[in-house]
Amino acid sequence: MNLILPVIDRKKCTLCRDCIDACGLHALAIQNERVIFIEPDLCNYCADCEGVCAQGAIRVEYEIGW
Amino acid sequence: MKTDLFHDLRRLSSFTNLSADDLKKIAAASINKTIPAGEIILHEGDEAQSAYFVLSGKVEVFRLALSGREQVLALLSAGQGFNTAPFFLEEKHNPASVRTLEQTTVMAIPAMQFLSLLNNIPDFNRIVMRDYSQRLKQLTNKVEDLGLYSVRARLVRFLLEQADQKEIPVRWTQDEIARQIGTVRDVVGRSLRTLEQEGLIQIRRQCIRLLDRLRLEKIANSE
């Protein structure tokens, strides 16, 4: 089953590492000059990475329903 | 091309009462532009040069504080207009900024042509008035929300509105929710967690599920 993860917009990302530093679960890293989920299973969708990204490059999305 | 614009206008439900002749006059006076997602169409405070109608896609109308915080005033889709008011005021400035949320095609009518169309095509005048009325109603509701209800109540009202709407569900980030309800992202995050702890919602990956309509409506209407 595909794990739902935050979406990273590569065009907006400046590789500043703020999201990597903010992720308390160490799910993010830079590899081949891209920020990726190096440990996707660790990501708990807390949206801390989205909160620190000054470029708005990370989207943690929710659909709202019953 | 003007022929394309004519056909685009014919497809809009808000323009169905216009005759082919009137549609051709509107198309002849207008320019259509397709704009990628995330781009600013207008900046608040700039000189107002054109009135706009959305032909396809979606835009958000917003105001920006000096702090950088944004307040979304309206989300507009096909058939809805924006920047149609400044030409009746002393200061003809864009009253708000407008940004595309997805790839969007708009029809831009330069100021003089817009006023001329309003004078000469009564049915177009009525379309613009109906658009104003809907906008006024939305803004009145927004003022009520922001002035009379707590952040918690505004968040619950937003969640209920989104859960009950019949269109294709939109995916919201916490920052986008904050900009809609007049707060900041951190407050939305904390408020959502509190609502979850109270058993009112369930937060999962990519999904906020509302659980208790009775209690949620009580919060929405009384705080």
Short mmCIF file of C-alpha atoms in Angstrom, two decimals:
data_model
loop_
_atom_site.label_atom_id
_atom_site.label_comp_id
_atom_site.label_asym_id
_atom_site.label_seq_id
_atom_site.Cartn_x
_atom_site.Cartn_y
_atom_site.Cartn_z
CA MET A 1 0.00 0.00 0.00
CA ASN A 2 1.41 3.42 -0.93
CA LEU A 3 2.07 5.56 2.13
CA ILE A 4 0.60 9.05 1.90
CA LEU A 5 3.36 11.59 2.48
CA PRO A 6 3.68 15.37 2.37
CA VAL A 7 4.19 16.69 -1.15
CA ILE A 8 7.46 18.52 -1.84
CA ASP A 9 7.53 21.04 -4.70
CA ARG A 10 11.05 20.73 -6.15
CA LYS A 11 10.74 24.03 -8.02
CA LYS A 12 10.18 25.93 -4.78
CA CYS A 13 12.62 23.98 -2.61
CA THR A 14 15.92 25.82 -1.98
CA LEU A 15 17.55 22.93 -0.05
CA CYS A 16 17.78 25.11 3.05
CA ARG A 17 17.41 22.00 5.30
CA ASP A 18 14.91 23.67 7.65
CA CYS A 19 12.46 20.79 7.11
CA ILE A 20 15.15 18.19 7.80
CA ASP A 21 16.08 19.93 11.04
CA ALA A 22 12.41 20.31 12.03
CA CYS A 23 11.51 16.66 11.51
CA GLY A 24 11.76 15.09 14.95
CA LEU A 25 11.49 11.64 13.43
CA HIS A 26 14.38 12.11 10.96
CA ALA A 27 12.25 11.07 8.01
CA LEU A 28 13.75 13.65 5.61
CA ALA A 29 17.19 13.99 4.03
CA ILE A 30 18.90 15.50 1.02
CA GLN A 31 19.91 12.99 -1.63
CA ASN A 32 21.09 13.85 -5.16
CA GLU A 33 20.33 17.52 -4.44
CA ARG A 34 16.71 16.80 -3.59
CA VAL A 35 14.88 16.66 -0.30
CA ILE A 36 13.34 13.21 0.00
CA PHE A 37 11.66 11.05 2.59
CA ILE A 38 14.61 8.83 3.35
CA GLU A 39 12.57 6.96 6.00
CA PRO A 40 8.98 7.33 4.77
CA ASP A 41 7.62 4.89 7.34
CA LEU A 42 8.77 7.23 10.09
CA CYS A 43 6.73 10.16 8.81
CA ASN A 44 3.66 10.61 11.01
CA TYR A 45 2.17 13.44 8.88
CA CYS A 46 2.60 15.92 11.74
CA ALA A 47 3.15 18.82 9.26
CA ASP A 48 6.10 20.31 11.18
CA CYS A 49 8.08 20.29 7.92
CA GLU A 50 5.37 22.30 6.18
CA GLY A 51 5.34 24.79 9.04
CA VAL A 52 9.03 25.67 8.83
CA CYS A 53 9.35 25.82 5.04
CA ALA A 54 9.69 29.52 4.22
CA GLN A 55 9.25 28.80 0.50
CA GLY A 56 5.92 27.02 0.89
CA ALA A 57 7.46 24.04 -0.87
CA ILE A 58 5.86 21.38 1.32
CA ARG A 59 2.15 20.63 1.34
CA VAL A 60 0.55 18.45 3.99
CA GLU A 61 -2.97 18.15 2.64
CA TYR A 62 -6.26 17.06 4.15
CA GLU A 63 -9.65 16.28 2.68
CA ILE A 64 -12.43 17.14 5.10
CA GLY A 65 -15.44 14.87 5.30
CA TRP A 66 -17.70 12.71 7.42
CA MET B 1 -9.05 34.47 -30.32
CA LYS B 2 -12.37 36.30 -30.10
CA THR B 3 -14.29 33.26 -31.43
CA ASP B 4 -12.84 31.14 -28.63
CA LEU B 5 -13.84 33.77 -26.09
CA PHE B 6 -17.38 33.85 -27.49
CA HIS B 7 -17.67 30.07 -27.06
CA ASP B 8 -16.10 30.20 -23.59
CA LEU B 9 -18.69 32.78 -22.55
CA ARG B 10 -21.56 30.73 -23.92
CA ARG B 11 -20.54 27.85 -21.66
CA LEU B 12 -20.78 29.93 -18.46
CA SER B 13 -24.05 29.39 -16.62
CA SER B 14 -24.05 32.99 -15.38
CA PHE B 15 -23.98 34.26 -19.00
CA THR B 16 -26.72 32.01 -20.46
CA ASN B 17 -29.32 34.80 -20.63
CA LEU B 18 -27.21 36.89 -22.96
CA SER B 19 -27.98 36.91 -26.66
CA ALA B 20 -25.35 35.80 -29.15
CA ASP B 21 -25.07 39.42 -30.24
CA ASP B 22 -24.36 40.62 -26.70
CA LEU B 23 -21.83 37.84 -26.16
CA LYS B 24 -20.02 38.88 -29.32
CA LYS B 25 -19.87 42.50 -28.11
CA ILE B 26 -18.43 41.38 -24.76
CA ALA B 27 -15.93 39.09 -26.47
CA ALA B 28 -14.89 41.88 -28.85
CA ALA B 29 -14.17 44.21 -25.90
CA SER B 30 -12.18 41.63 -23.92
CA ILE B 31 -8.92 39.77 -23.85
CA ASN B 32 -8.59 36.26 -22.50
CA LYS B 33 -5.45 35.09 -20.71
CA THR B 34 -4.42 31.71 -19.34
CA ILE B 35 -2.34 31.93 -16.19
CA PRO B 36 -0.45 29.09 -14.47
CA ALA B 37 -1.23 28.04 -10.91
CA GLY B 38 0.19 30.10 -8.07
CA GLU B 39 0.60 33.34 -9.98
CA ILE B 40 -0.62 36.78 -8.93
CA ILE B 41 -3.07 38.31 -11.42
CA LEU B 42 -3.55 41.57 -9.55
CA HIS B 43 -1.78 43.34 -6.68
CA GLU B 44 -3.85 45.17 -4.08
CA GLY B 45 -3.38 48.92 -4.38
CA ASP B 46 -2.20 48.99 -8.00
CA GLU B 47 -4.17 51.13 -10.41
CA ALA B 48 -7.25 49.23 -11.54
CA GLN B 49 -7.11 48.77 -15.28
CA SER B 50 -9.52 45.95 -16.07
CA ALA B 51 -12.50 44.04 -14.77
CA TYR B 52 -12.15 40.27 -14.86
CA PHE B 53 -14.29 37.17 -15.13
CA VAL B 54 -13.02 33.65 -14.51
CA LEU B 55 -13.64 31.46 -17.56
CA SER B 56 -12.08 28.29 -16.13
CA GLY B 57 -9.96 27.37 -13.12
CA LYS B 58 -9.96 28.91 -9.66
CA VAL B 59 -8.58 32.04 -8.01
CA GLU B 60 -8.40 33.39 -4.50
CA VAL B 61 -8.95 37.03 -3.59
CA PHE B 62 -6.94 38.09 -0.56
CA ARG B 63 -5.61 40.99 1.49
CA LEU B 64 -2.09 41.09 2.85
CA ALA B 65 -1.04 42.63 6.17
CA LEU B 66 2.34 44.29 6.63
CA SER B 67 3.26 41.30 8.80
CA GLY B 68 2.91 39.07 5.75
CA ARG B 69 -0.23 37.40 7.00
CA GLU B 70 -2.92 36.87 4.38
CA GLN B 71 -6.70 36.85 4.75
CA VAL B 72 -8.62 35.14 1.98
CA LEU B 73 -11.75 37.07 1.10
CA ALA B 74 -13.19 34.86 -1.62
CA LEU B 75 -12.55 31.78 -3.75
CA LEU B 76 -13.84 32.28 -7.27
CA SER B 77 -14.49 29.87 -10.09
CA ALA B 78 -15.91 29.93 -13.64
CA GLY B 79 -18.45 32.66 -14.27
CA GLN B 80 -17.54 34.81 -11.26
CA GLY B 81 -16.04 38.27 -11.59
CA PHE B 82 -13.40 40.21 -9.71
CA ASN B 83 -12.09 43.75 -9.75
CA THR B 84 -15.40 44.96 -11.17
CA ALA B 85 -15.99 47.59 -8.45
CA PRO B 86 -13.05 50.07 -8.49
CA PHE B 87 -14.24 51.95 -11.59
CA PHE B 88 -17.18 53.41 -9.65
CA LEU B 89 -14.99 54.84 -6.90
CA GLU B 90 -12.88 57.98 -6.61
CA GLU B 91 -9.67 56.01 -6.15
CA LYS B 92 -9.51 53.44 -8.88
CA HIS B 93 -7.20 50.93 -7.24
CA ASN B 94 -7.40 47.16 -7.03
CA PRO B 95 -9.13 46.57 -3.68
CA ALA B 96 -7.42 43.21 -3.15
CA SER B 97 -4.83 40.90 -4.64
CA VAL B 98 -5.83 37.89 -6.73
CA ARG B 99 -3.87 34.67 -7.16
CA THR B 100 -4.56 31.59 -9.30
CA LEU B 101 -5.02 28.33 -7.37
CA GLU B 102 -4.80 26.20 -10.50
CA GLN B 103 -4.22 26.94 -14.18
CA THR B 104 -6.89 29.55 -14.86
CA THR B 105 -8.26 31.35 -17.90
CA VAL B 106 -9.70 34.80 -17.27
CA MET B 107 -11.45 37.36 -19.43
CA ALA B 108 -10.07 40.86 -18.87
CA ILE B 109 -12.25 43.81 -19.89
CA PRO B 110 -10.41 47.15 -19.92
CA ALA B 111 -12.06 49.80 -17.74
CA MET B 112 -13.59 51.99 -20.46
CA GLN B 113 -14.96 49.02 -22.40
CA PHE B 114 -16.35 47.52 -19.17
CA LEU B 115 -18.26 50.71 -18.35
CA SER B 116 -19.51 50.95 -21.92
CA LEU B 117 -20.76 47.34 -21.85
CA LEU B 118 -22.56 48.02 -18.55
CA ASN B 119 -24.28 51.06 -20.11
CA ASN B 120 -25.27 49.35 -23.33
CA ILE B 121 -26.12 45.75 -22.39
CA PRO B 122 -28.74 45.59 -19.57
CA ASP B 123 -28.41 41.80 -19.25
CA PHE B 124 -24.66 42.13 -18.69
CA ASN B 125 -25.35 44.83 -16.12
CA ARG B 126 -27.63 42.37 -14.30
CA ILE B 127 -24.92 39.69 -14.35
CA VAL B 128 -22.47 42.11 -12.73
CA MET B 129 -25.08 43.19 -10.14
CA ARG B 130 -25.87 39.57 -9.29
CA ASP B 131 -22.14 38.93 -8.89
CA TYR B 132 -21.85 41.96 -6.55
CA SER B 133 -24.81 40.70 -4.53
CA GLN B 134 -23.27 37.26 -4.10
CA ARG B 135 -19.94 38.82 -3.16
CA LEU B 136 -21.59 41.16 -0.67
CA LYS B 137 -23.38 38.22 0.94
CA GLN B 138 -20.13 36.22 1.16
CA LEU B 139 -18.24 39.17 2.65
CA THR B 140 -21.03 39.87 5.15
CA ASN B 141 -20.82 36.25 6.27
CA LYS B 142 -17.04 36.57 6.49
CA VAL B 143 -17.31 39.71 8.65
CA GLU B 144 -19.80 37.96 10.91
CA ASP B 145 -17.47 34.99 11.21
CA LEU B 146 -14.37 37.05 11.96
CA GLY B 147 -16.12 39.51 14.27
CA LEU B 148 -18.51 37.37 16.27
CA TYR B 149 -16.97 33.93 16.57
CA SER B 150 -13.88 32.55 18.25
CA VAL B 151 -11.11 30.92 16.22
CA ARG B 152 -12.32 27.55 17.44
CA ALA B 153 -15.87 28.22 16.27
CA ARG B 154 -14.62 29.58 12.94
CA LEU B 155 -12.54 26.45 12.42
CA VAL B 156 -15.49 24.19 13.22
CA ARG B 157 -17.73 26.22 10.90
CA PHE B 158 -15.14 25.83 8.16
CA LEU B 159 -14.84 22.07 8.75
CA LEU B 160 -18.62 21.64 8.67
CA GLU B 161 -18.93 23.68 5.50
CA GLN B 162 -16.26 21.66 3.75
CA ALA B 163 -17.60 18.31 4.92
CA ASP B 164 -21.14 19.15 3.79
CA GLN B 165 -20.37 20.68 0.41
CA LYS B 166 -21.37 18.55 -2.55
CA GLU B 167 -18.57 19.34 -4.99
CA ILE B 168 -15.35 17.41 -5.47
CA PRO B 169 -13.51 17.61 -2.12
CA VAL B 170 -10.73 20.15 -1.98
CA ARG B 171 -7.45 19.29 -0.23
CA TRP B 172 -6.48 21.92 2.31
CA THR B 173 -3.22 22.51 4.15
CA GLN B 174 -3.32 23.92 7.67
CA ASP B 175 -1.88 27.16 6.34
CA GLU B 176 -4.67 27.46 3.77
CA ILE B 177 -7.28 26.79 6.44
CA ALA B 178 -5.67 29.50 8.60
CA ARG B 179 -5.87 32.03 5.76
CA GLN B 180 -9.53 31.24 5.25
CA ILE B 181 -10.59 31.62 8.87
CA GLY B 182 -8.35 34.51 9.89
CA THR B 183 -5.67 32.97 12.05
CA VAL B 184 -2.22 31.41 11.75
CA ARG B 185 -1.14 27.88 10.95
CA ASP B 186 0.05 26.96 14.46
CA VAL B 187 -3.33 27.87 15.96
CA VAL B 188 -5.11 25.69 13.38
CA GLY B 189 -2.82 22.78 14.21
CA ARG B 190 -3.39 23.12 17.96
CA SER B 191 -7.14 23.59 17.53
CA LEU B 192 -7.42 20.50 15.34
CA ARG B 193 -5.53 18.43 17.92
CA THR B 194 -7.83 19.70 20.66
CA LEU B 195 -10.91 18.81 18.62
CA GLU B 196 -9.47 15.35 18.11
CA GLN B 197 -8.76 14.92 21.81
CA GLU B 198 -12.40 15.87 22.48
CA GLY B 199 -13.57 13.12 20.15
CA LEU B 200 -15.11 15.54 17.67
CA ILE B 201 -12.85 14.79 14.71
CA GLN B 202 -10.36 12.16 13.65
CA ILE B 203 -7.13 13.23 11.93
CA ARG B 204 -5.52 10.73 9.62
CA ARG B 205 -3.11 11.03 6.69
CA GLN B 206 -4.73 13.31 4.12
CA CYS B 207 -8.07 13.12 5.90
CA ILE B 208 -9.89 15.01 8.64
CA ARG B 209 -13.02 13.07 9.50
CA LEU B 210 -15.80 14.80 11.40
CA LEU B 211 -17.41 12.53 13.98
CA ASP B 212 -20.08 14.31 16.01
CA ARG B 213 -22.35 16.66 14.06
CA LEU B 214 -24.47 17.66 17.05
CA ARG B 215 -21.59 18.79 19.20
CA LEU B 216 -19.75 20.39 16.29
CA GLU B 217 -22.81 22.42 15.31
CA LYS B 218 -23.21 23.54 18.90
CA ILE B 219 -19.64 24.85 18.90
CA ALA B 220 -20.13 26.45 15.49
CA ASN B 221 -23.25 28.35 16.52
CA SER B 222 -22.65 29.36 20.08
CA GLU B 223 -19.04 30.48 20.58
#
